[in-house]
PDB file of C-alpha atoms in Angstrom:
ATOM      1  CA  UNK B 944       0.000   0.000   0.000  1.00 46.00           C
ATOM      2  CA  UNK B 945       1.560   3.063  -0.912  1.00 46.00           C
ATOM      3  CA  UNK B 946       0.450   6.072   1.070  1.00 45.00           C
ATOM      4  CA  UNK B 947       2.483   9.081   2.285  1.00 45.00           C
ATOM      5  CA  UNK B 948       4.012   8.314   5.674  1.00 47.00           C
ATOM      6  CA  UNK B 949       5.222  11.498   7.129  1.00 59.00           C
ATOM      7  CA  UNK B 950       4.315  15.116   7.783  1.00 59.00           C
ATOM      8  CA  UNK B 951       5.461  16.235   4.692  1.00 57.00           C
ATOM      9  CA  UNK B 952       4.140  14.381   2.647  1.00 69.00           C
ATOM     10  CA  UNK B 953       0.624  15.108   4.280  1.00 68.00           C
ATOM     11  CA  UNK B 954       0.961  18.808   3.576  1.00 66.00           C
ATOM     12  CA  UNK B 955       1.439  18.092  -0.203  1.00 67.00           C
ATOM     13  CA  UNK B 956      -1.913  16.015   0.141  1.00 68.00           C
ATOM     14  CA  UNK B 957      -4.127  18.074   2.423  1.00 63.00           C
ATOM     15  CA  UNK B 958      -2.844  21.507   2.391  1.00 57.00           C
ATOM     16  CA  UNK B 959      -4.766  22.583  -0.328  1.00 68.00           C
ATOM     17  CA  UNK B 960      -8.394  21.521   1.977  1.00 65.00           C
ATOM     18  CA  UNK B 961      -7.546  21.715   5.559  1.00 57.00           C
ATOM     19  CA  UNK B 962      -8.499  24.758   6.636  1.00 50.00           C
ATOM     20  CA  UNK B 963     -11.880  24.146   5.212  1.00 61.00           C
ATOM     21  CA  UNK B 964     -12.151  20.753   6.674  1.00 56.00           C
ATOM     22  CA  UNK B 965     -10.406  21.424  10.087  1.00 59.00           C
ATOM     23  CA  UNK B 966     -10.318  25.292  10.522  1.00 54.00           C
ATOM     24  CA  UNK B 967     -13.378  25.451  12.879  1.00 67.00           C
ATOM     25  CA  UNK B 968     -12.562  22.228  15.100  1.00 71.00           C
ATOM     26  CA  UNK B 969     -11.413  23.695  18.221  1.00 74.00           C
ATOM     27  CA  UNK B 970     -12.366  26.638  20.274  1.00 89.00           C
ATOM     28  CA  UNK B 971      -9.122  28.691  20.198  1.00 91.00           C
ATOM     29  CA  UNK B 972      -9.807  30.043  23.446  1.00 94.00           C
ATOM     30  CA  UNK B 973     -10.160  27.163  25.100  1.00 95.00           C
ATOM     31  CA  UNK B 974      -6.653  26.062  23.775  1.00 95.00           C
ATOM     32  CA  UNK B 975      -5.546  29.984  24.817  1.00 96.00           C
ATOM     33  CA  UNK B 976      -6.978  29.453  28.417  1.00 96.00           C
ATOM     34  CA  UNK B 977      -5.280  26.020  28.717  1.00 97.00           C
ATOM     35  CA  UNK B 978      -1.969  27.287  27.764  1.00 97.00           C
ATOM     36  CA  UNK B 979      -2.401  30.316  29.987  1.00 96.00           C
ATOM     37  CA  UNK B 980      -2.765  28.151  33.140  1.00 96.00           C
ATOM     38  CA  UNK B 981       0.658  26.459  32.606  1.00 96.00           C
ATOM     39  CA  UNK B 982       2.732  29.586  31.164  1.00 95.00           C
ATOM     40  CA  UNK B 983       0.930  33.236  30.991  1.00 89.00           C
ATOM     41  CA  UNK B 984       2.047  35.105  28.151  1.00 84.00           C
ATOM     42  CA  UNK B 985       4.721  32.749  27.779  1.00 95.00           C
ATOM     43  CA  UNK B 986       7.246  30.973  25.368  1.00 98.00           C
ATOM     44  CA  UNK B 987       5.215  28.421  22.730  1.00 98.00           C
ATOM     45  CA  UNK B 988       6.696  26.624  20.185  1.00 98.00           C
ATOM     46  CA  UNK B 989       4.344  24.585  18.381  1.00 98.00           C
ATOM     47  CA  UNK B 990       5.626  21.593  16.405  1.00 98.00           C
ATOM     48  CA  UNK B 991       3.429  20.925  13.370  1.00 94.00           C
ATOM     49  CA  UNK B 992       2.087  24.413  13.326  1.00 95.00           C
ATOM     50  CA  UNK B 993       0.400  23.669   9.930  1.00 91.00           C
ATOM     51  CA  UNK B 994      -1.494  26.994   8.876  1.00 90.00           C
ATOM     52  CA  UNK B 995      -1.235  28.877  12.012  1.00 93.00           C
ATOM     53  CA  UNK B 996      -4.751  27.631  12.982  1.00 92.00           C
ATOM     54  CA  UNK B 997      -3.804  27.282  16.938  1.00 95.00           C
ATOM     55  CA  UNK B 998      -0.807  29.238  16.702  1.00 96.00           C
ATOM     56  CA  UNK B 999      -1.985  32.659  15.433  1.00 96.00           C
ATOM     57  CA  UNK B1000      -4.463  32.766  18.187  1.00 95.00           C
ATOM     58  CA  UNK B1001      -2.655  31.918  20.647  1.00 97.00           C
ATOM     59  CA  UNK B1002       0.051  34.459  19.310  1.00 97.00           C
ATOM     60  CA  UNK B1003      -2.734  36.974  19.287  1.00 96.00           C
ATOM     61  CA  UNK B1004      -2.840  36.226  22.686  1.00 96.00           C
ATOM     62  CA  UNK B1005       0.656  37.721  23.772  1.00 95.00           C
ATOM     63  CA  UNK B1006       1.873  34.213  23.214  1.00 97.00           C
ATOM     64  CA  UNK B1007       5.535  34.438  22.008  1.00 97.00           C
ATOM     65  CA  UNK B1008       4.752  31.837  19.472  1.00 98.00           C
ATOM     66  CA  UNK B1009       7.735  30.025  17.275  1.00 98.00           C
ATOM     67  CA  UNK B1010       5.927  26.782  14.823  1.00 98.00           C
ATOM     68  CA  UNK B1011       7.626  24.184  13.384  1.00 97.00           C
ATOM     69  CA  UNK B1012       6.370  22.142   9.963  1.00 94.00           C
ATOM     70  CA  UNK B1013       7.621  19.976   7.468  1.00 91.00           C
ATOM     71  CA  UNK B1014       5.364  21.465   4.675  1.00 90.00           C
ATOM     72  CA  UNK B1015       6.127  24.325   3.035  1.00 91.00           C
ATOM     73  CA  UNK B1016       2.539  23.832   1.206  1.00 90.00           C
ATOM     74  CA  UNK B1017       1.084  24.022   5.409  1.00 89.00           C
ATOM     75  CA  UNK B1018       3.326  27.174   5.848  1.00 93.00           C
ATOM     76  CA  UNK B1019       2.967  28.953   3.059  1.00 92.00           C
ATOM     77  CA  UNK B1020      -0.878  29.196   3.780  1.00 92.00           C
ATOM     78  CA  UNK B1021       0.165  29.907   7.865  1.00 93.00           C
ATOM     79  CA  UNK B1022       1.962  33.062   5.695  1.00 94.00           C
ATOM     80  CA  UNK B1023      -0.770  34.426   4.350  1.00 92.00           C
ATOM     81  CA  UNK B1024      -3.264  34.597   7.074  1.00 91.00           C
ATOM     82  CA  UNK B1025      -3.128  38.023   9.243  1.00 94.00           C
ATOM     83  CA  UNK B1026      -1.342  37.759  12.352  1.00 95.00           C
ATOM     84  CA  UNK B1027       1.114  35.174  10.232  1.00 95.00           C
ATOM     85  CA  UNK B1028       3.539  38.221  11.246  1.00 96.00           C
ATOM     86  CA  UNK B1029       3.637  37.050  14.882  1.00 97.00           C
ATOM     87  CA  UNK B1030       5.222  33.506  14.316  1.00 97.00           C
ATOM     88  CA  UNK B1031       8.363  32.865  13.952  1.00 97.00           C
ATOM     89  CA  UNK B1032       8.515  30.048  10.945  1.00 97.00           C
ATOM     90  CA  UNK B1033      11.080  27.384  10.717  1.00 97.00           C
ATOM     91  CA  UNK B1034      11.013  24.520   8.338  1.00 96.00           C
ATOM     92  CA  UNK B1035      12.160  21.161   9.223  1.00 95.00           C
ATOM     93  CA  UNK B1036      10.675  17.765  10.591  1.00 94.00           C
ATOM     94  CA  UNK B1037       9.361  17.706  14.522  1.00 94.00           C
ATOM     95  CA  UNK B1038      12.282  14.760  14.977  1.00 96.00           C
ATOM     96  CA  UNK B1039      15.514  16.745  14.107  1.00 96.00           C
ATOM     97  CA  UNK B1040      14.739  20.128  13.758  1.00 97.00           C
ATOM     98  CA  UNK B1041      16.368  23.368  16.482  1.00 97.00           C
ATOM     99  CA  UNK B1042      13.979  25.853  17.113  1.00 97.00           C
ATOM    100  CA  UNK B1043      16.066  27.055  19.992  1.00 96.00           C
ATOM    101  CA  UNK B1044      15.671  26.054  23.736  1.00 96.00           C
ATOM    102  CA  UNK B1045      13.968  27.778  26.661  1.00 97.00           C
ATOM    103  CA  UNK B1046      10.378  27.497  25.603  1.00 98.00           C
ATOM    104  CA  UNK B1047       7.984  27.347  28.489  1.00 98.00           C
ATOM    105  CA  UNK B1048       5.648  25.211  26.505  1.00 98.00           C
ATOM    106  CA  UNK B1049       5.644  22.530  23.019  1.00 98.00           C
ATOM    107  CA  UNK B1050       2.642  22.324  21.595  1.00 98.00           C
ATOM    108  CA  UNK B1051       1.845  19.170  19.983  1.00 98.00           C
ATOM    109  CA  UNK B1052      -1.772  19.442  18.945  1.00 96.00           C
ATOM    110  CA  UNK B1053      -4.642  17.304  16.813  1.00 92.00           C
ATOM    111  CA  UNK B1054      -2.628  13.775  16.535  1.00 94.00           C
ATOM    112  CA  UNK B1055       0.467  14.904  15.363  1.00 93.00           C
ATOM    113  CA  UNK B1056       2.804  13.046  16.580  1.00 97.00           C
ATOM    114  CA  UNK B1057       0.722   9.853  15.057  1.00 96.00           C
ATOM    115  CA  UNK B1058       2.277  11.242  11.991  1.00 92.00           C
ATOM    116  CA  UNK B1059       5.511  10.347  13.015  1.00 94.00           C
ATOM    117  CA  UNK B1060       5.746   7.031  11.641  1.00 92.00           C
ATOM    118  CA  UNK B1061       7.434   4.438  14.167  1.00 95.00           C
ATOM    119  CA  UNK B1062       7.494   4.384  18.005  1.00 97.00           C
ATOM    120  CA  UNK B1063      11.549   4.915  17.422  1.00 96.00           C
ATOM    121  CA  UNK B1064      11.086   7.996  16.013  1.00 96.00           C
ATOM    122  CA  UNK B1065       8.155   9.360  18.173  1.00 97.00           C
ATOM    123  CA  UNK B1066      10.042   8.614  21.170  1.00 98.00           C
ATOM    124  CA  UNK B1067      12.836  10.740  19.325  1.00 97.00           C
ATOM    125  CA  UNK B1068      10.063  13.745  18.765  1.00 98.00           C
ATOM    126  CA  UNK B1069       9.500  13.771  22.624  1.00 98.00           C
ATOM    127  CA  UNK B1070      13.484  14.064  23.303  1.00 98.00           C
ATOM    128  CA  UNK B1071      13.397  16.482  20.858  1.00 98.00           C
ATOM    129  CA  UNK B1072      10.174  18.398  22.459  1.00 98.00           C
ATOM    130  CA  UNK B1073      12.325  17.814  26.116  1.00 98.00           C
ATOM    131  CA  UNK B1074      15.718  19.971  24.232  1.00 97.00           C
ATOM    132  CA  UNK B1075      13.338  22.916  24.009  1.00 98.00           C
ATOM    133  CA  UNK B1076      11.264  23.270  26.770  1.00 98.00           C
ATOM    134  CA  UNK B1077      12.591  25.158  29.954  1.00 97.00           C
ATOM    135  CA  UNK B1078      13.557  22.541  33.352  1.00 96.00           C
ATOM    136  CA  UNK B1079      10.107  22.544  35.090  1.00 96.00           C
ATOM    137  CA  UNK B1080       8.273  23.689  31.589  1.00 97.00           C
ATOM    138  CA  UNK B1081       5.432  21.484  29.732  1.00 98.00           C
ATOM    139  CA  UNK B1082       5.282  19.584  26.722  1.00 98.00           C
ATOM    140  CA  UNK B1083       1.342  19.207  25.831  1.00 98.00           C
ATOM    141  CA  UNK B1084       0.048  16.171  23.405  1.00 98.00           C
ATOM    142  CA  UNK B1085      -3.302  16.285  22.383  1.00 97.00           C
ATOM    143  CA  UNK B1086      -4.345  13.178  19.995  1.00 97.00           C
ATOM    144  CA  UNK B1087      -7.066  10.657  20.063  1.00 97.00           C
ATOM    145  CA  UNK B1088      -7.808   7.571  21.665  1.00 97.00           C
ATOM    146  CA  UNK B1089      -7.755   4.528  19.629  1.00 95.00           C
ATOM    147  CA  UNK B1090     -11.296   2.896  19.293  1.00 94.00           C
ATOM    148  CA  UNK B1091     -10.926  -1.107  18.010  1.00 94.00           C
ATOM    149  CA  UNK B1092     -14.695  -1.282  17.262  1.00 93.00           C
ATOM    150  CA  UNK B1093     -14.527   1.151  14.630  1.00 91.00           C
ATOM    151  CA  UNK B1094     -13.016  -1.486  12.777  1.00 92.00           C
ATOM    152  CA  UNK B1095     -14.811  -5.088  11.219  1.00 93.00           C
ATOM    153  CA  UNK B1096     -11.681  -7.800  10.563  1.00 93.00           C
ATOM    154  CA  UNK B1097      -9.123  -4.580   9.832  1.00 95.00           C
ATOM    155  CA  UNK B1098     -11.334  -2.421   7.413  1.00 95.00           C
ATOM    156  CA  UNK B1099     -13.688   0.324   7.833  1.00 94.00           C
ATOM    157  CA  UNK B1100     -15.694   2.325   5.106  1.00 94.00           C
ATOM    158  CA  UNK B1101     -18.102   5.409   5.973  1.00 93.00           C
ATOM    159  CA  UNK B1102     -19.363   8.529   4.334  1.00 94.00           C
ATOM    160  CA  UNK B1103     -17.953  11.626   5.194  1.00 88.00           C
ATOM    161  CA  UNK B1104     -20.101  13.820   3.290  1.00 87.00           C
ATOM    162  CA  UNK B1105     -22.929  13.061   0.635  1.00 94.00           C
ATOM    163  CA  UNK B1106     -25.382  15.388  -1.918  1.00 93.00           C
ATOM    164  CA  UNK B1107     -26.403  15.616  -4.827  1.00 92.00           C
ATOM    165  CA  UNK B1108     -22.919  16.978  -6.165  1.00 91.00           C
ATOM    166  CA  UNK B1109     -21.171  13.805  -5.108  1.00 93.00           C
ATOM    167  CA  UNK B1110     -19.842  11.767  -2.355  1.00 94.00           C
ATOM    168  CA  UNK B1111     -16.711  11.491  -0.014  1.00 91.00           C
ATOM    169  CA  UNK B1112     -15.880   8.286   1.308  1.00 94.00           C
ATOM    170  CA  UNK B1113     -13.751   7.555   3.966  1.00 93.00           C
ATOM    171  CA  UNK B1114     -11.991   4.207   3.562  1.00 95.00           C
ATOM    172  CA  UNK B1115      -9.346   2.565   6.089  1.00 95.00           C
ATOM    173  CA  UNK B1116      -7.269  -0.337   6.838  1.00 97.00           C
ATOM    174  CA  UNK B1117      -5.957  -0.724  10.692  1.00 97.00           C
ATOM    175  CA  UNK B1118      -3.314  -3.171  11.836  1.00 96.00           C
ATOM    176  CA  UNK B1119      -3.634  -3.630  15.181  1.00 96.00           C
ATOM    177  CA  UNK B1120      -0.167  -5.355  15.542  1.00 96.00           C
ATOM    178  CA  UNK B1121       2.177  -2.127  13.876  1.00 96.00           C
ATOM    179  CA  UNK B1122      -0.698   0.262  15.537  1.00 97.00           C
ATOM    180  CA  UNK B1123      -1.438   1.721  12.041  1.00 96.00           C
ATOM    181  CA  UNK B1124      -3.954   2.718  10.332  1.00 96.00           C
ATOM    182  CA  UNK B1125      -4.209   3.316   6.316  1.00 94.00           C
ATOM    183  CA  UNK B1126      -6.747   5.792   5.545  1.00 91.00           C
ATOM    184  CA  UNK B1127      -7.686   7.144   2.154  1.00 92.00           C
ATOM    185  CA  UNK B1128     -10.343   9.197   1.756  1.00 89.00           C
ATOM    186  CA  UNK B1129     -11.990   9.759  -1.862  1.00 93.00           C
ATOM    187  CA  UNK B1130     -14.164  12.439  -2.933  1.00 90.00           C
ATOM    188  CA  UNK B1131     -16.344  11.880  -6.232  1.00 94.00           C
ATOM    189  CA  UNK B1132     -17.731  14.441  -7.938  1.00 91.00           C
ATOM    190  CA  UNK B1133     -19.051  16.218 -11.158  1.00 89.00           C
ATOM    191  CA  UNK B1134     -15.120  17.214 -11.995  1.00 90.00           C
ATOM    192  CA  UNK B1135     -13.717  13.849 -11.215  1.00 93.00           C
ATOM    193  CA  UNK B1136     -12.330  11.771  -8.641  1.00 94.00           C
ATOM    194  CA  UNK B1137      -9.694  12.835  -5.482  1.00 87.00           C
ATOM    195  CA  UNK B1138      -7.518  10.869  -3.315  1.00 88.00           C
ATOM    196  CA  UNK B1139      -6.608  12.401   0.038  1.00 86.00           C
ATOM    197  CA  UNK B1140      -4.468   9.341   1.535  1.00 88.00           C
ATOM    198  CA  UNK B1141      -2.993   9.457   5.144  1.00 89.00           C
ATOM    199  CA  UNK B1142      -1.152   7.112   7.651  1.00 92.00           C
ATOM    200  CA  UNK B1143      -1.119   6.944  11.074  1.00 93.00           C
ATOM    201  CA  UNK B1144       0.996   5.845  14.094  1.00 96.00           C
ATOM    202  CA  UNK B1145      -1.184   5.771  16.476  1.00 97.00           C
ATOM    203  CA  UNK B1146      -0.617   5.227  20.445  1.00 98.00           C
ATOM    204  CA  UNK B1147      -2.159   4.739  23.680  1.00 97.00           C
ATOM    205  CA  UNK B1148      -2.456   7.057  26.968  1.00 97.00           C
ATOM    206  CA  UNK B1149      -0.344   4.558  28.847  1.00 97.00           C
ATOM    207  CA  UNK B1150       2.284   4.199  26.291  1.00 98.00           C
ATOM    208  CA  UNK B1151       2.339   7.818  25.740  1.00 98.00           C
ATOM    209  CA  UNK B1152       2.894   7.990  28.913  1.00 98.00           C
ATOM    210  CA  UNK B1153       6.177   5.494  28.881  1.00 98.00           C
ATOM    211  CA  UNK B1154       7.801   7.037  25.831  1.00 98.00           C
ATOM    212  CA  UNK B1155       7.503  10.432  27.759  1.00 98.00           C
ATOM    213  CA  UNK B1156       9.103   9.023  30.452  1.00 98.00           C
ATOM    214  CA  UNK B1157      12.057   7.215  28.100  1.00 97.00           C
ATOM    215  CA  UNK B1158      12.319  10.798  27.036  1.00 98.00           C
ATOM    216  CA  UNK B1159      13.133  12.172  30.327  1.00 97.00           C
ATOM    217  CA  UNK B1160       9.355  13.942  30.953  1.00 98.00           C
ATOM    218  CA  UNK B1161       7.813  13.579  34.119  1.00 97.00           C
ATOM    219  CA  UNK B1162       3.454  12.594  33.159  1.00 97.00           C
ATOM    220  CA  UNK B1163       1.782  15.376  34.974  1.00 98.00           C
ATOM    221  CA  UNK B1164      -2.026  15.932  34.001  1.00 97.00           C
ATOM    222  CA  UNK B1165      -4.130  14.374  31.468  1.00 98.00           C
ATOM    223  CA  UNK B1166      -7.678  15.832  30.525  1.00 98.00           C
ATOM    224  CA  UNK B1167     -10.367  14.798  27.831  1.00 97.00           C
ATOM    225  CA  UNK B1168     -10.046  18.373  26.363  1.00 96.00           C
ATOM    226  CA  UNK B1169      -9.253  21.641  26.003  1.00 96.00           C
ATOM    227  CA  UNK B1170     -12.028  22.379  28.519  1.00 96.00           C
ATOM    228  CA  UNK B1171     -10.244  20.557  31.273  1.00 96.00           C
ATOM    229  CA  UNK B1172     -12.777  17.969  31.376  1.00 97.00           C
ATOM    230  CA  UNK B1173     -11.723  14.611  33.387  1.00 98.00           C
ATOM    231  CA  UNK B1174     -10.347  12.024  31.161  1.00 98.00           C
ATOM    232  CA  UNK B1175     -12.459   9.115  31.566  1.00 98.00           C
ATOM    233  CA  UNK B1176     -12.426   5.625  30.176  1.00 96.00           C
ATOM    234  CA  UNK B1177     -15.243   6.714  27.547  1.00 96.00           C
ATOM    235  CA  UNK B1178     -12.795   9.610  26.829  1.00 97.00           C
ATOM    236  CA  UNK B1179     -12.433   9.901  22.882  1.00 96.00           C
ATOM    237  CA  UNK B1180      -9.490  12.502  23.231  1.00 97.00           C
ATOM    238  CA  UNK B1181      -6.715  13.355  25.366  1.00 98.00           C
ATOM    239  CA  UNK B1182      -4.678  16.831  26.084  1.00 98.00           C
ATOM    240  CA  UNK B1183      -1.777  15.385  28.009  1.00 98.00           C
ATOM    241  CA  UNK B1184       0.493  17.527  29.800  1.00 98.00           C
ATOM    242  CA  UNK B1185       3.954  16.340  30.552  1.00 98.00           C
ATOM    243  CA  UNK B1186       6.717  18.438  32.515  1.00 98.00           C
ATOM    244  CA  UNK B1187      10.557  18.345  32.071  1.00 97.00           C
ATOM    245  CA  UNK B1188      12.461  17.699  35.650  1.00 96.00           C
ATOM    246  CA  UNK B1189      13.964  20.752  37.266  1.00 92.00           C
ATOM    247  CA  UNK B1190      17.660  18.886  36.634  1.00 78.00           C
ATOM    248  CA  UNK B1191      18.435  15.814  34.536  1.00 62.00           C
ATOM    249  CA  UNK B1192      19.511  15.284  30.637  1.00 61.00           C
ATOM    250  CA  UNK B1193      18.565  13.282  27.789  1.00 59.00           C
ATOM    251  CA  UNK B1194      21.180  11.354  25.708  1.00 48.00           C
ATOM    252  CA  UNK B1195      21.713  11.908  21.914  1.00 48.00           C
ATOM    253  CA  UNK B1196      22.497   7.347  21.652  1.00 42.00           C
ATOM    254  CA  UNK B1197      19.875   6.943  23.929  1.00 41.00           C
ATOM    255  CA  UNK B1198      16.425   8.049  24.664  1.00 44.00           C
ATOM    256  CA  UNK B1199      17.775   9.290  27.647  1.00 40.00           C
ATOM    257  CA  UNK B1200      19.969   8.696  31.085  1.00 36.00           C
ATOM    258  CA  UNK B1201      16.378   9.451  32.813  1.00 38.00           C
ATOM    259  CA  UNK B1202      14.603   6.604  30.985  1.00 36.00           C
ATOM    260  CA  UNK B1203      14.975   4.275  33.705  1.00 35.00           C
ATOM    261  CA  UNK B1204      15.145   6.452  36.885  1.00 35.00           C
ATOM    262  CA  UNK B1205      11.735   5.487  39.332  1.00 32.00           C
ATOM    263  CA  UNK B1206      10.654   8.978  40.571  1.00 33.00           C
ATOM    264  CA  UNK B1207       7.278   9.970  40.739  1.00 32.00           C
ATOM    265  CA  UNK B1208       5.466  12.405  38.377  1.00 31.00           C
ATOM    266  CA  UNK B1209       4.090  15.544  39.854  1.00 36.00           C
ATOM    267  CA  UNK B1210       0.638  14.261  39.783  1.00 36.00           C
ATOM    268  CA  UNK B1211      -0.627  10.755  38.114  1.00 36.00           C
ATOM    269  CA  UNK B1212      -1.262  11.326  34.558  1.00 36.00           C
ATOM    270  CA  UNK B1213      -4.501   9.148  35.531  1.00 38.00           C
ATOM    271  CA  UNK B1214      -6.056  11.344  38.075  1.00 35.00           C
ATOM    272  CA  UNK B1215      -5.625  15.299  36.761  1.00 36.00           C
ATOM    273  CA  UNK B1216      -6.610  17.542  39.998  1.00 35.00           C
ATOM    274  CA  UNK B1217      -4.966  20.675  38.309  1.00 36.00           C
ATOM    275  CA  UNK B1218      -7.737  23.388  39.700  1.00 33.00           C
ATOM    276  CA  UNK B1219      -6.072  26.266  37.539  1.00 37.00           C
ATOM    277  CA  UNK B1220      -7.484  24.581  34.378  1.00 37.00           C
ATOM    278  CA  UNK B1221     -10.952  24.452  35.957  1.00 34.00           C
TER     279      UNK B1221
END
């Protein structure tokens, strides 16, 4: 199967659409009130800033706000949008790429790190998110939770969207043993037919959880939402707050000296009781 498998690549595919298909799918001042309770007014560097749709806002916000993205097709909409003056840019991968160090918070939003495409190199986009963040600062995941039923013997087909114009059919293949899933989604219309492929690496709270900790973050809080609402076993989502130790390094060989050290997390990632994001 030969679908893109990296960040990159899924700019070239969905640049062109995303706004319209994901533009409205947060409140941005829910995201701006979340950040606020861990850093006000802070240092934000957002890796996979796409086109600025979290990042402008929370720029707008007195955010100091730096984004990171693999596609230039992503960033060069992020450029045109107003208030595109108030991010810094860089382009480069989430895995490799030096924004700098110091940030009070990395921002990786909407399943973006699932488009990192091994556990390897996830694992090496957390040590990278631990290099920037300031001792005692947080690195925030959101993502989904993984949902087995959605899935008859490894396939699923639905219907994104359907008139009289034409169709768009969401079509996936999920192998549970890699954690991937295959997704292409094809839209039919008057014009002709589109492919929008994607793949995705996805991962569980509790491993999340372990390849923080291989990356030297301490688990601190873990909510449902942007809202702050418990994270429950029906939870669909997860915002996931993790905070690098006041001392401690990672290696460059390894995914770090603190990988195997046995101290205990702030609070447990299980149980958030973090009243400033009430």
């Amino acid at each position: 199967m030969n679908l893109p498998t990296n960040a990159q690549s899924y700019g070239r595919v969905w640049a062109e659409d995303y706004d319209d298909l994901y533009g409205d799918r947060d409140d941005p001042a829910a995201v701006v009130r979340f950040l606020e309770a861990l850093a006000p007014a802070g240092r934000v560097l957002e890796m996979g800033v796409g086109t600025g749709r979290l990042a402008i806002p929370l720029a707008q916000a007195r955010f100091r706000v730096t984004g990171i993205d693999a596609s230039p097709e992503m960033l060069s909409l992020l450029r045109r949008r107003s208030g595109a003056e108030l991010i810094d840019v860089i382009e480069g991968d989430m895995v490799t790429t030096d924004a700098g160090s110091g940030f009070d918070v990395v921002l990786i939003a909407f399943s973006t790190l699932f488009l990192v495409p091994s556990q390897q190199e996830q694992i090496a986009c957390l040590v990278n998110a631990y290099r920037h963040v300031r001792p005692g600062g947080a690195v925030v995941v959101e993502a989904f939770v993984p949902d087995h039923s959605r899935w008859t013997r490894g396939q699923n087909i639905s219907i994104g969207h359907l008139d009289a114009d034409g169709v768009v059919l969401k079509l996936s293949v999920h192998d549970p043993v890699q954690q991937v899933i295959s997704v292409q989604d094809v839209e039919v219309s008057s014009v002709g037919t589109r492919l929008r492929p994607n793949v995705l690496r996805y991962v569980w709270p509790a491993e999340l959880d372990a390849m923080a900790r291989a990356a030297g973050l301490d688990p601190d809080q873990r909510w449902s939402g942007w809202t702050a609402a418990p994270f429950t076993a029906t939870s669909a989502s997860h915002v996931s707050v993790f905070r690098r130790p006041m001392s401690g390094e990672v290696s460059d060989q390894a995914y770090g000296r603190n990988a195997g050290r046995t101290g205990r997390p702030r609070r447990c990632a299980c149980t958030p009781s973090s009243s400033a994001l009430r």
